[in-house]
Amino acid sequence: MSLLRRLHPLDWLAGGLLVLGVAFVATGLLPADPAGDVLERIGPLLVFLAAVIVLAELTGRAEVFDVVATWVARAGRGSYALLFVLCVAFASLTTITLNLDTTAVLLTPVMLALATRVGIASVPLAMTTVWLANTASLLLPVSNLTNLLAADRVALAPSEMAAAMWAPQLAAIAVTMACLWGFYWRPGRRGAASYVAPEPSEPADPVLLRICATAVVGFLLAILLADVPLSVASLTAAAVVVVAFAVRDRGALRLSLIPWRLLVLVPGMFLVVETVNAHGLHEVLARAMGSDNGLVGMLRSAAVGAGFSNALNNLPAYLAGEAVIPAANHEQLLAQLVGVNVGPVVTPWASLATLLWFERCRWHGTRIHLGRFVGTGLVLAVAGTLAATAALAVTT
């Protein structure tokens, strides 16, 4: 009973979805063959997800994020405009290279603590983190689980995906910056004219910091330049960091580092969506998206992806949408990817990263006004999805 009381609501959600998915298979609502195909497809994704989260958690423990955040604040030299640009770059880089859930889980508390430390408003930093955790997740397969699925469908290596998505990614970040400045960072919104730069950060173990930073850089070089499989690269980088901690800080190694909640949630969610898809959702989405691989079809797919993500969640939205897009329509599929990555910034449940971000904000004591979150997010979702889809259409 004590264990049940300690469970977080998201743990109940993850367990409930998995039980429901297994029940669908057991009762025949979802035939065994498509269920097996889904689980076989997401298996390597789960390996990657577990490895990259462990890598990111230990990298955070080694104070890599704290050191970079302090450097960002010092480099801003008291200027909010410069701090804004640097925070956008920091959040974008973390999302692109280490997954959007890493930005939500690890970067959010670092940025909020930094806001308290230097005496600036926390909401602008919080919104920068959550919006860019979603909108900056287009460039690489590593950036988002939806990207891994799309890259597998269209057979794109990381370097090839970056070549296809650089323009949509830049467009999405540019629109996000405009919305962040207008809604949260401009004078009159942020609560102060300037700030005092913090003192330099001194890591407790510089050796661990250097090893973790090197492992992350090596991971990125392996997937971008050598096209090493993501699961192999992430497992190798995580193993290097785990060995370093085993030598220098064994107490930090614990089973809770493994993202059990995500490893339960993802297969359950996919099984449930596959079941719903087999009982009518497929036809509804097929009519909504159409089969046009041109600009109109791309806009329709992006809009449906964004809308479905905010109604339910971006992972099942991508999976269900992918199933109705013709195999040869790569541009239409990538446009749907834009919708499910850039669009889910309106409702708190639209992406798992947003749910995790709300949890971290509550823990820190940062109050997020839900009405303003939804209203400003709607503007970003519409403008960002349109801009990124147009950029994709122009460059493909």
Tab-separated table of C-alpha atoms in Angstrom:
chain	number	residue	atom	x	y	z
A	1	MET	CA	0.000	0.000	0.000
A	2	SER	CA	2.837	2.405	0.801
A	3	LEU	CA	4.246	1.831	-2.689
A	4	LEU	CA	0.870	2.594	-4.275
A	5	ARG	CA	0.585	5.835	-2.321
A	6	ARG	CA	3.995	6.926	-3.621
A	7	LEU	CA	2.999	6.469	-7.244
A	8	HIS	CA	2.714	9.675	-9.284
A	9	PRO	CA	-0.444	10.267	-11.388
A	10	LEU	CA	1.697	9.788	-14.495
A	11	ASP	CA	2.713	6.362	-13.151
A	12	TRP	CA	-0.974	5.419	-12.921
A	13	LEU	CA	-1.515	6.715	-16.453
A	14	ALA	CA	1.427	4.710	-17.817
A	15	GLY	CA	0.383	1.524	-16.036
A	16	GLY	CA	-3.247	1.942	-17.014
A	17	LEU	CA	-2.404	2.356	-20.694
A	18	LEU	CA	-0.184	-0.720	-20.676
A	19	VAL	CA	-2.848	-2.831	-18.927
A	20	LEU	CA	-5.451	-1.558	-21.379
A	21	GLY	CA	-3.224	-2.331	-24.355
A	22	VAL	CA	-2.504	-5.849	-23.112
A	23	ALA	CA	-6.235	-6.362	-22.488
A	24	PHE	CA	-7.015	-5.333	-26.062
A	25	VAL	CA	-4.559	-7.932	-27.352
A	26	ALA	CA	-5.840	-10.618	-24.963
A	27	THR	CA	-9.464	-10.070	-25.971
A	28	GLY	CA	-8.704	-9.988	-29.691
A	29	LEU	CA	-9.693	-6.345	-30.187
A	30	LEU	CA	-6.123	-5.910	-31.386
A	31	PRO	CA	-4.893	-8.982	-33.312
A	32	ALA	CA	-1.563	-10.445	-32.208
A	33	ASP	CA	0.240	-9.802	-35.518
A	34	PRO	CA	-0.192	-5.989	-35.657
A	35	ALA	CA	0.500	-5.808	-31.914
A	36	GLY	CA	3.745	-7.714	-32.433
A	37	ASP	CA	4.687	-5.468	-35.359
A	38	VAL	CA	4.194	-2.356	-33.227
A	39	LEU	CA	6.258	-3.698	-30.320
A	40	GLU	CA	9.008	-4.873	-32.666
A	41	ARG	CA	9.175	-1.430	-34.232
A	42	ILE	CA	9.382	0.514	-30.970
A	43	GLY	CA	11.855	-1.877	-29.300
A	44	PRO	CA	15.008	-0.082	-30.531
A	45	LEU	CA	13.367	3.257	-29.658
A	46	LEU	CA	12.903	2.157	-26.060
A	47	VAL	CA	16.548	1.086	-25.844
A	48	PHE	CA	17.627	4.466	-27.145
A	49	LEU	CA	15.237	6.313	-24.823
A	50	ALA	CA	16.484	4.485	-21.727
A	51	ALA	CA	20.133	5.035	-22.651
A	52	VAL	CA	19.841	8.719	-23.524
A	53	ILE	CA	17.841	9.516	-20.362
A	54	VAL	CA	20.471	7.791	-18.192
A	55	LEU	CA	23.150	9.704	-20.082
A	56	ALA	CA	21.322	12.985	-19.566
A	57	GLU	CA	20.538	12.328	-15.883
A	58	LEU	CA	24.164	11.589	-15.036
A	59	THR	CA	25.333	14.503	-17.165
A	60	GLY	CA	23.038	16.705	-15.081
A	61	ARG	CA	24.417	15.130	-11.887
A	62	ALA	CA	27.917	16.027	-13.082
A	63	GLU	CA	26.692	19.663	-13.237
A	64	VAL	CA	27.218	20.086	-16.970
A	65	PHE	CA	23.859	21.872	-17.324
A	66	ASP	CA	24.508	24.057	-14.282
A	67	VAL	CA	27.877	25.172	-15.617
A	68	VAL	CA	26.436	25.973	-19.054
A	69	ALA	CA	23.439	27.817	-17.561
A	70	THR	CA	25.729	29.928	-15.376
A	71	TRP	CA	27.927	30.661	-18.378
A	72	VAL	CA	24.829	31.724	-20.323
A	73	ALA	CA	23.778	34.126	-17.551
A	74	ARG	CA	27.298	35.548	-17.247
A	75	ALA	CA	27.645	35.891	-21.017
A	76	GLY	CA	24.429	37.932	-21.043
A	77	ARG	CA	26.212	40.622	-18.958
A	78	GLY	CA	22.990	41.898	-17.443
A	79	SER	CA	21.293	42.425	-20.833
A	80	TYR	CA	17.893	40.760	-21.124
A	81	ALA	CA	18.041	40.796	-24.927
A	82	LEU	CA	21.349	38.940	-24.991
A	83	LEU	CA	20.234	36.594	-22.226
A	84	PHE	CA	17.113	35.822	-24.255
A	85	VAL	CA	19.116	34.819	-27.345
A	86	LEU	CA	21.517	32.705	-25.281
A	87	CYS	CA	18.692	30.928	-23.412
A	88	VAL	CA	16.976	30.140	-26.709
A	89	ALA	CA	20.242	28.711	-28.060
A	90	PHE	CA	20.818	26.679	-24.880
A	91	ALA	CA	17.308	25.190	-24.788
A	92	SER	CA	17.328	24.519	-28.544
A	93	LEU	CA	20.713	22.789	-28.442
A	94	THR	CA	19.671	20.607	-25.497
A	95	THR	CA	16.465	19.556	-27.259
A	96	ILE	CA	18.117	18.899	-30.616
A	97	THR	CA	20.977	16.856	-29.192
A	98	LEU	CA	19.563	15.153	-26.097
A	99	ASN	CA	15.798	14.766	-26.671
A	100	LEU	CA	12.905	17.024	-25.705
A	101	ASP	CA	12.168	15.062	-22.522
A	102	THR	CA	15.702	15.801	-21.319
A	103	THR	CA	15.026	19.507	-21.743
A	104	ALA	CA	11.784	19.208	-19.777
A	105	VAL	CA	13.152	17.028	-16.983
A	106	LEU	CA	16.684	18.353	-16.501
A	107	LEU	CA	16.939	21.805	-18.030
A	108	THR	CA	13.728	23.168	-16.462
A	109	PRO	CA	14.906	22.973	-12.822
A	110	VAL	CA	18.339	24.309	-13.768
A	111	MET	CA	16.828	27.347	-15.515
A	112	LEU	CA	14.333	27.999	-12.712
A	113	ALA	CA	17.054	27.743	-10.084
A	114	LEU	CA	19.174	30.129	-12.130
A	115	ALA	CA	16.278	32.612	-12.250
A	116	THR	CA	16.096	32.549	-8.447
A	117	ARG	CA	19.862	32.821	-8.125
A	118	VAL	CA	20.195	35.965	-10.229
A	119	GLY	CA	16.871	37.494	-9.172
A	120	ILE	CA	14.949	37.457	-12.456
A	121	ALA	CA	11.397	36.375	-13.277
A	122	SER	CA	11.104	32.601	-13.644
A	123	VAL	CA	8.125	32.391	-16.042
A	124	PRO	CA	10.003	33.692	-19.143
A	125	LEU	CA	12.735	31.102	-18.565
A	126	ALA	CA	10.156	28.384	-17.919
A	127	MET	CA	8.224	29.165	-21.114
A	128	THR	CA	11.452	29.272	-23.119
A	129	THR	CA	12.223	25.771	-21.896
A	130	VAL	CA	8.858	24.154	-22.592
A	131	TRP	CA	8.204	25.790	-25.939
A	132	LEU	CA	11.636	24.986	-27.322
A	133	ALA	CA	11.474	21.471	-25.904
A	134	ASN	CA	8.712	20.968	-28.465
A	135	THR	CA	9.417	23.324	-31.356
A	136	ALA	CA	13.191	22.689	-31.483
A	137	SER	CA	12.722	18.913	-31.788
A	138	LEU	CA	12.565	18.644	-35.597
A	139	LEU	CA	16.177	18.427	-36.709
A	140	LEU	CA	17.546	15.009	-35.693
A	141	PRO	CA	16.083	11.558	-34.996
A	142	VAL	CA	17.460	11.831	-31.451
A	143	SER	CA	15.432	14.983	-30.765
A	144	ASN	CA	12.023	13.297	-30.477
A	145	LEU	CA	10.578	9.778	-30.525
A	146	THR	CA	8.299	10.866	-33.368
A	147	ASN	CA	11.412	11.688	-35.401
A	148	LEU	CA	12.785	8.193	-34.833
A	149	LEU	CA	9.573	6.723	-36.181
A	150	ALA	CA	9.543	9.066	-39.181
A	151	ALA	CA	13.227	8.501	-39.966
A	152	ASP	CA	12.591	4.762	-39.924
A	153	ARG	CA	9.588	5.123	-42.248
A	154	VAL	CA	11.395	7.223	-44.862
A	155	ALA	CA	14.827	5.604	-44.327
A	156	LEU	CA	16.639	8.777	-43.312
A	157	ALA	CA	19.996	8.665	-41.521
A	158	PRO	CA	20.601	11.469	-38.973
A	159	SER	CA	22.624	13.543	-41.439
A	160	GLU	CA	19.941	13.092	-44.113
A	161	MET	CA	17.167	14.053	-41.737
A	162	ALA	CA	19.074	17.188	-40.757
A	163	ALA	CA	19.453	18.035	-44.452
A	164	ALA	CA	15.691	17.657	-44.945
A	165	MET	CA	14.538	19.462	-41.806
A	166	TRP	CA	17.005	22.332	-41.285
A	167	ALA	CA	14.735	24.956	-42.854
A	168	PRO	CA	11.564	23.911	-40.964
A	169	GLN	CA	13.610	23.805	-37.771
A	170	LEU	CA	14.959	27.314	-38.247
A	171	ALA	CA	11.481	28.593	-39.105
A	172	ALA	CA	9.972	26.982	-35.995
A	173	ILE	CA	12.658	28.431	-33.719
A	174	ALA	CA	12.319	31.882	-35.300
A	175	VAL	CA	8.548	31.935	-34.703
A	176	THR	CA	9.063	30.628	-31.175
A	177	MET	CA	11.534	33.428	-30.473
A	178	ALA	CA	9.057	36.032	-31.743
A	179	CYS	CA	6.269	34.642	-29.552
A	180	LEU	CA	8.526	34.324	-26.507
A	181	TRP	CA	9.710	37.913	-26.824
A	182	GLY	CA	6.258	39.324	-27.470
A	183	PHE	CA	4.424	37.369	-24.783
A	184	TYR	CA	7.019	36.862	-22.052
A	185	TRP	CA	10.405	38.578	-22.524
A	186	ARG	CA	9.727	42.109	-23.782
A	187	PRO	CA	9.910	45.111	-21.437
A	188	GLY	CA	6.827	45.261	-19.279
A	189	ARG	CA	6.418	41.496	-19.276
A	190	ARG	CA	9.649	40.215	-17.747
A	191	GLY	CA	9.502	42.307	-14.555
A	192	ALA	CA	12.932	44.014	-14.608
A	193	ALA	CA	15.159	46.137	-16.819
A	194	SER	CA	18.384	44.206	-16.182
A	195	TYR	CA	19.894	41.545	-13.941
A	196	VAL	CA	23.109	40.902	-12.045
A	197	ALA	CA	25.296	38.195	-13.585
A	198	PRO	CA	26.080	35.297	-11.214
A	199	GLU	CA	29.490	34.234	-10.013
A	200	PRO	CA	31.259	31.477	-11.983
A	201	SER	CA	30.057	27.953	-11.262
A	202	GLU	CA	32.549	25.577	-9.654
A	203	PRO	CA	31.642	21.910	-10.289
A	204	ALA	CA	32.121	19.508	-7.398
A	205	ASP	CA	34.026	17.047	-9.639
A	206	PRO	CA	35.634	18.642	-12.721
A	207	VAL	CA	36.823	15.225	-13.949
A	208	LEU	CA	33.286	13.835	-14.065
A	209	LEU	CA	32.096	16.989	-15.786
A	210	ARG	CA	34.706	16.658	-18.513
A	211	ILE	CA	33.994	12.945	-19.044
A	212	CYS	CA	30.238	13.518	-19.327
A	213	ALA	CA	30.646	16.478	-21.672
A	214	THR	CA	33.027	14.453	-23.839
A	215	ALA	CA	30.629	11.495	-23.918
A	216	VAL	CA	27.782	13.714	-25.123
A	217	VAL	CA	29.950	15.289	-27.830
A	218	GLY	CA	31.171	11.839	-28.895
A	219	PHE	CA	27.591	10.599	-29.093
A	220	LEU	CA	26.639	13.465	-31.401
A	221	LEU	CA	29.668	13.012	-33.639
A	222	ALA	CA	28.952	9.280	-33.898
A	223	ILE	CA	25.372	9.746	-35.100
A	224	LEU	CA	26.001	12.773	-37.326
A	225	LEU	CA	29.329	12.015	-38.972
A	226	ALA	CA	29.633	8.237	-38.744
A	227	ASP	CA	25.914	7.359	-38.951
A	228	VAL	CA	26.306	4.937	-36.041
A	229	PRO	CA	22.889	3.454	-35.079
A	230	LEU	CA	21.239	5.545	-32.378
A	231	SER	CA	20.804	2.645	-29.967
A	232	VAL	CA	24.501	1.698	-30.268
A	233	ALA	CA	25.748	5.280	-29.931
A	234	SER	CA	23.508	6.097	-26.967
A	235	LEU	CA	24.309	2.840	-25.147
A	236	THR	CA	28.042	3.404	-25.650
A	237	ALA	CA	27.931	6.990	-24.392
A	238	ALA	CA	25.766	5.997	-21.423
A	239	ALA	CA	28.140	3.123	-20.584
A	240	VAL	CA	31.140	5.480	-20.551
A	241	VAL	CA	29.367	7.832	-18.148
A	242	VAL	CA	28.130	4.993	-15.923
A	243	VAL	CA	31.675	3.601	-15.632
A	244	ALA	CA	32.986	7.060	-14.742
A	245	PHE	CA	30.383	7.416	-11.992
A	246	ALA	CA	31.088	3.878	-10.762
A	247	VAL	CA	34.671	4.975	-10.166
A	248	ARG	CA	34.116	8.499	-8.827
A	249	ASP	CA	30.544	8.674	-7.442
A	250	ARG	CA	29.055	5.194	-7.086
A	251	GLY	CA	26.199	6.464	-4.895
A	252	ALA	CA	24.692	8.299	-7.867
A	253	LEU	CA	24.067	5.015	-9.697
A	254	ARG	CA	20.594	3.755	-8.845
A	255	LEU	CA	17.807	1.923	-10.648
A	256	SER	CA	15.616	5.041	-10.582
A	257	LEU	CA	17.905	6.548	-13.246
A	258	ILE	CA	16.171	4.286	-15.765
A	259	PRO	CA	12.991	6.004	-17.050
A	260	TRP	CA	10.617	3.210	-16.029
A	261	ARG	CA	7.549	5.406	-16.459
A	262	LEU	CA	8.376	6.132	-20.100
A	263	LEU	CA	9.277	2.502	-20.800
A	264	VAL	CA	5.824	1.479	-19.566
A	265	LEU	CA	3.906	4.417	-21.053
A	266	VAL	CA	5.194	4.225	-24.631
A	267	PRO	CA	4.306	0.576	-25.477
A	268	GLY	CA	0.931	0.919	-23.723
A	269	MET	CA	0.136	4.091	-25.650
A	270	PHE	CA	1.095	2.526	-28.961
A	271	LEU	CA	-0.994	-0.597	-28.352
A	272	VAL	CA	-4.054	1.479	-27.407
A	273	VAL	CA	-3.729	3.746	-30.435
A	274	GLU	CA	-3.210	0.775	-32.758
A	275	THR	CA	-6.454	-0.687	-31.415
A	276	VAL	CA	-8.426	2.536	-31.862
A	277	ASN	CA	-6.892	2.920	-35.301
A	278	ALA	CA	-8.181	-0.511	-36.278
A	279	HIS	CA	-11.729	0.391	-35.205
A	280	GLY	CA	-12.511	3.571	-37.120
A	281	LEU	CA	-9.834	6.194	-36.455
A	282	HIS	CA	-7.934	5.213	-39.598
A	283	GLU	CA	-10.823	6.172	-41.875
A	284	VAL	CA	-11.451	9.484	-40.092
A	285	LEU	CA	-7.809	10.540	-40.373
A	286	ALA	CA	-7.578	9.365	-43.985
A	287	ARG	CA	-10.436	11.693	-44.945
A	288	ALA	CA	-8.960	14.580	-42.949
A	289	MET	CA	-5.414	14.294	-44.334
A	290	GLY	CA	-6.078	13.184	-47.885
A	291	SER	CA	-3.306	11.816	-50.095
A	292	ASP	CA	-1.936	14.974	-51.718
A	293	ASN	CA	1.866	15.142	-51.472
A	294	GLY	CA	1.927	18.813	-52.487
A	295	LEU	CA	1.583	21.984	-50.451
A	296	VAL	CA	-2.135	21.580	-49.723
A	297	GLY	CA	-1.690	18.008	-48.559
A	298	MET	CA	1.295	19.008	-46.442
A	299	LEU	CA	-0.685	21.789	-44.759
A	300	ARG	CA	-3.618	19.452	-44.105
A	301	SER	CA	-1.356	16.803	-42.588
A	302	ALA	CA	0.470	19.314	-40.401
A	303	ALA	CA	-2.809	20.828	-39.190
A	304	VAL	CA	-4.351	17.444	-38.374
A	305	GLY	CA	-1.154	16.365	-36.603
A	306	ALA	CA	-1.087	19.514	-34.491
A	307	GLY	CA	-4.787	19.348	-33.674
A	308	PHE	CA	-4.766	15.656	-32.799
A	309	SER	CA	-1.663	16.166	-30.633
A	310	ASN	CA	-3.372	18.830	-28.541
A	311	ALA	CA	-6.539	16.755	-28.277
A	312	LEU	CA	-4.731	13.600	-27.166
A	313	ASN	CA	-0.908	13.458	-27.338
A	314	ASN	CA	1.704	13.834	-30.050
A	315	LEU	CA	3.019	10.248	-29.972
A	316	PRO	CA	-0.280	8.528	-30.794
A	317	ALA	CA	-1.105	11.418	-33.128
A	318	TYR	CA	1.987	10.676	-35.187
A	319	LEU	CA	1.477	6.928	-35.178
A	320	ALA	CA	-2.164	7.170	-36.257
A	321	GLY	CA	-1.405	9.766	-38.929
A	322	GLU	CA	1.530	7.841	-40.339
A	323	ALA	CA	-0.711	4.840	-40.934
A	324	VAL	CA	-2.956	6.749	-43.379
A	325	ILE	CA	-0.276	8.566	-45.380
A	326	PRO	CA	0.721	6.735	-48.596
A	327	ALA	CA	4.164	5.142	-48.374
A	328	ALA	CA	5.554	7.252	-51.245
A	329	ASN	CA	4.397	10.599	-49.766
A	330	HIS	CA	7.564	11.503	-47.878
A	331	GLU	CA	6.874	15.236	-47.921
A	332	GLN	CA	3.369	14.752	-46.538
A	333	LEU	CA	4.761	12.528	-43.770
A	334	LEU	CA	7.430	15.080	-42.834
A	335	ALA	CA	4.741	17.776	-42.782
A	336	GLN	CA	2.752	15.673	-40.340
A	337	LEU	CA	5.936	15.414	-38.269
A	338	VAL	CA	6.063	19.216	-38.183
A	339	GLY	CA	2.515	19.283	-36.848
A	340	VAL	CA	3.089	16.753	-34.061
A	341	ASN	CA	6.382	18.369	-32.987
A	342	VAL	CA	5.730	22.101	-33.307
A	343	GLY	CA	1.978	22.042	-32.685
A	344	PRO	CA	1.632	20.381	-29.239
A	345	VAL	CA	2.119	23.550	-27.176
A	346	VAL	CA	-1.515	24.413	-26.429
A	347	THR	CA	-2.730	21.821	-23.915
A	348	PRO	CA	-0.754	20.497	-20.930
A	349	TRP	CA	-1.065	16.884	-22.139
A	350	ALA	CA	-0.143	17.494	-25.782
A	351	SER	CA	3.350	16.050	-25.268
A	352	LEU	CA	4.946	14.100	-22.473
A	353	ALA	CA	7.640	16.778	-22.237
A	354	THR	CA	4.987	19.390	-21.428
A	355	LEU	CA	3.469	17.183	-18.720
A	356	LEU	CA	6.903	16.665	-17.168
A	357	TRP	CA	7.574	20.415	-17.394
A	358	PHE	CA	4.366	21.266	-15.512
A	359	GLU	CA	5.417	18.827	-12.792
A	360	ARG	CA	8.849	20.484	-12.461
A	361	CYS	CA	7.331	23.968	-12.358
A	362	ARG	CA	4.965	22.957	-9.559
A	363	TRP	CA	7.847	21.436	-7.610
A	364	HIS	CA	9.830	24.668	-7.948
A	365	GLY	CA	6.841	26.816	-6.955
A	366	THR	CA	6.581	28.591	-10.317
A	367	ARG	CA	2.931	29.338	-11.065
A	368	ILE	CA	1.875	28.945	-14.689
A	369	HIS	CA	-1.417	30.654	-15.542
A	370	LEU	CA	-3.256	28.018	-17.577
A	371	GLY	CA	-5.382	30.466	-19.576
A	372	ARG	CA	-2.345	32.413	-20.714
A	373	PHE	CA	-0.445	29.196	-21.417
A	374	VAL	CA	-3.240	27.970	-23.695
A	375	GLY	CA	-3.806	31.333	-25.409
A	376	THR	CA	-0.172	32.091	-26.184
A	377	GLY	CA	0.463	28.452	-27.078
A	378	LEU	CA	-2.350	28.555	-29.618
A	379	VAL	CA	-0.708	31.507	-31.368
A	380	LEU	CA	2.628	29.689	-31.440
A	381	ALA	CA	1.089	26.405	-32.602
A	382	VAL	CA	-0.671	28.000	-35.572
A	383	ALA	CA	2.126	30.367	-36.622
A	384	GLY	CA	4.953	27.900	-35.969
A	385	THR	CA	3.291	25.000	-37.766
A	386	LEU	CA	2.444	27.158	-40.793
A	387	ALA	CA	5.948	28.655	-41.007
A	388	ALA	CA	7.747	25.335	-40.602
A	389	THR	CA	5.470	23.560	-43.106
A	390	ALA	CA	5.959	26.337	-45.654
A	391	ALA	CA	9.737	26.123	-45.166
A	392	LEU	CA	9.567	22.369	-45.734
A	393	ALA	CA	7.537	22.829	-48.909
A	394	VAL	CA	9.991	25.378	-50.284
A	395	THR	CA	13.123	23.318	-49.578
A	396	THR	CA	11.947	19.817	-50.598
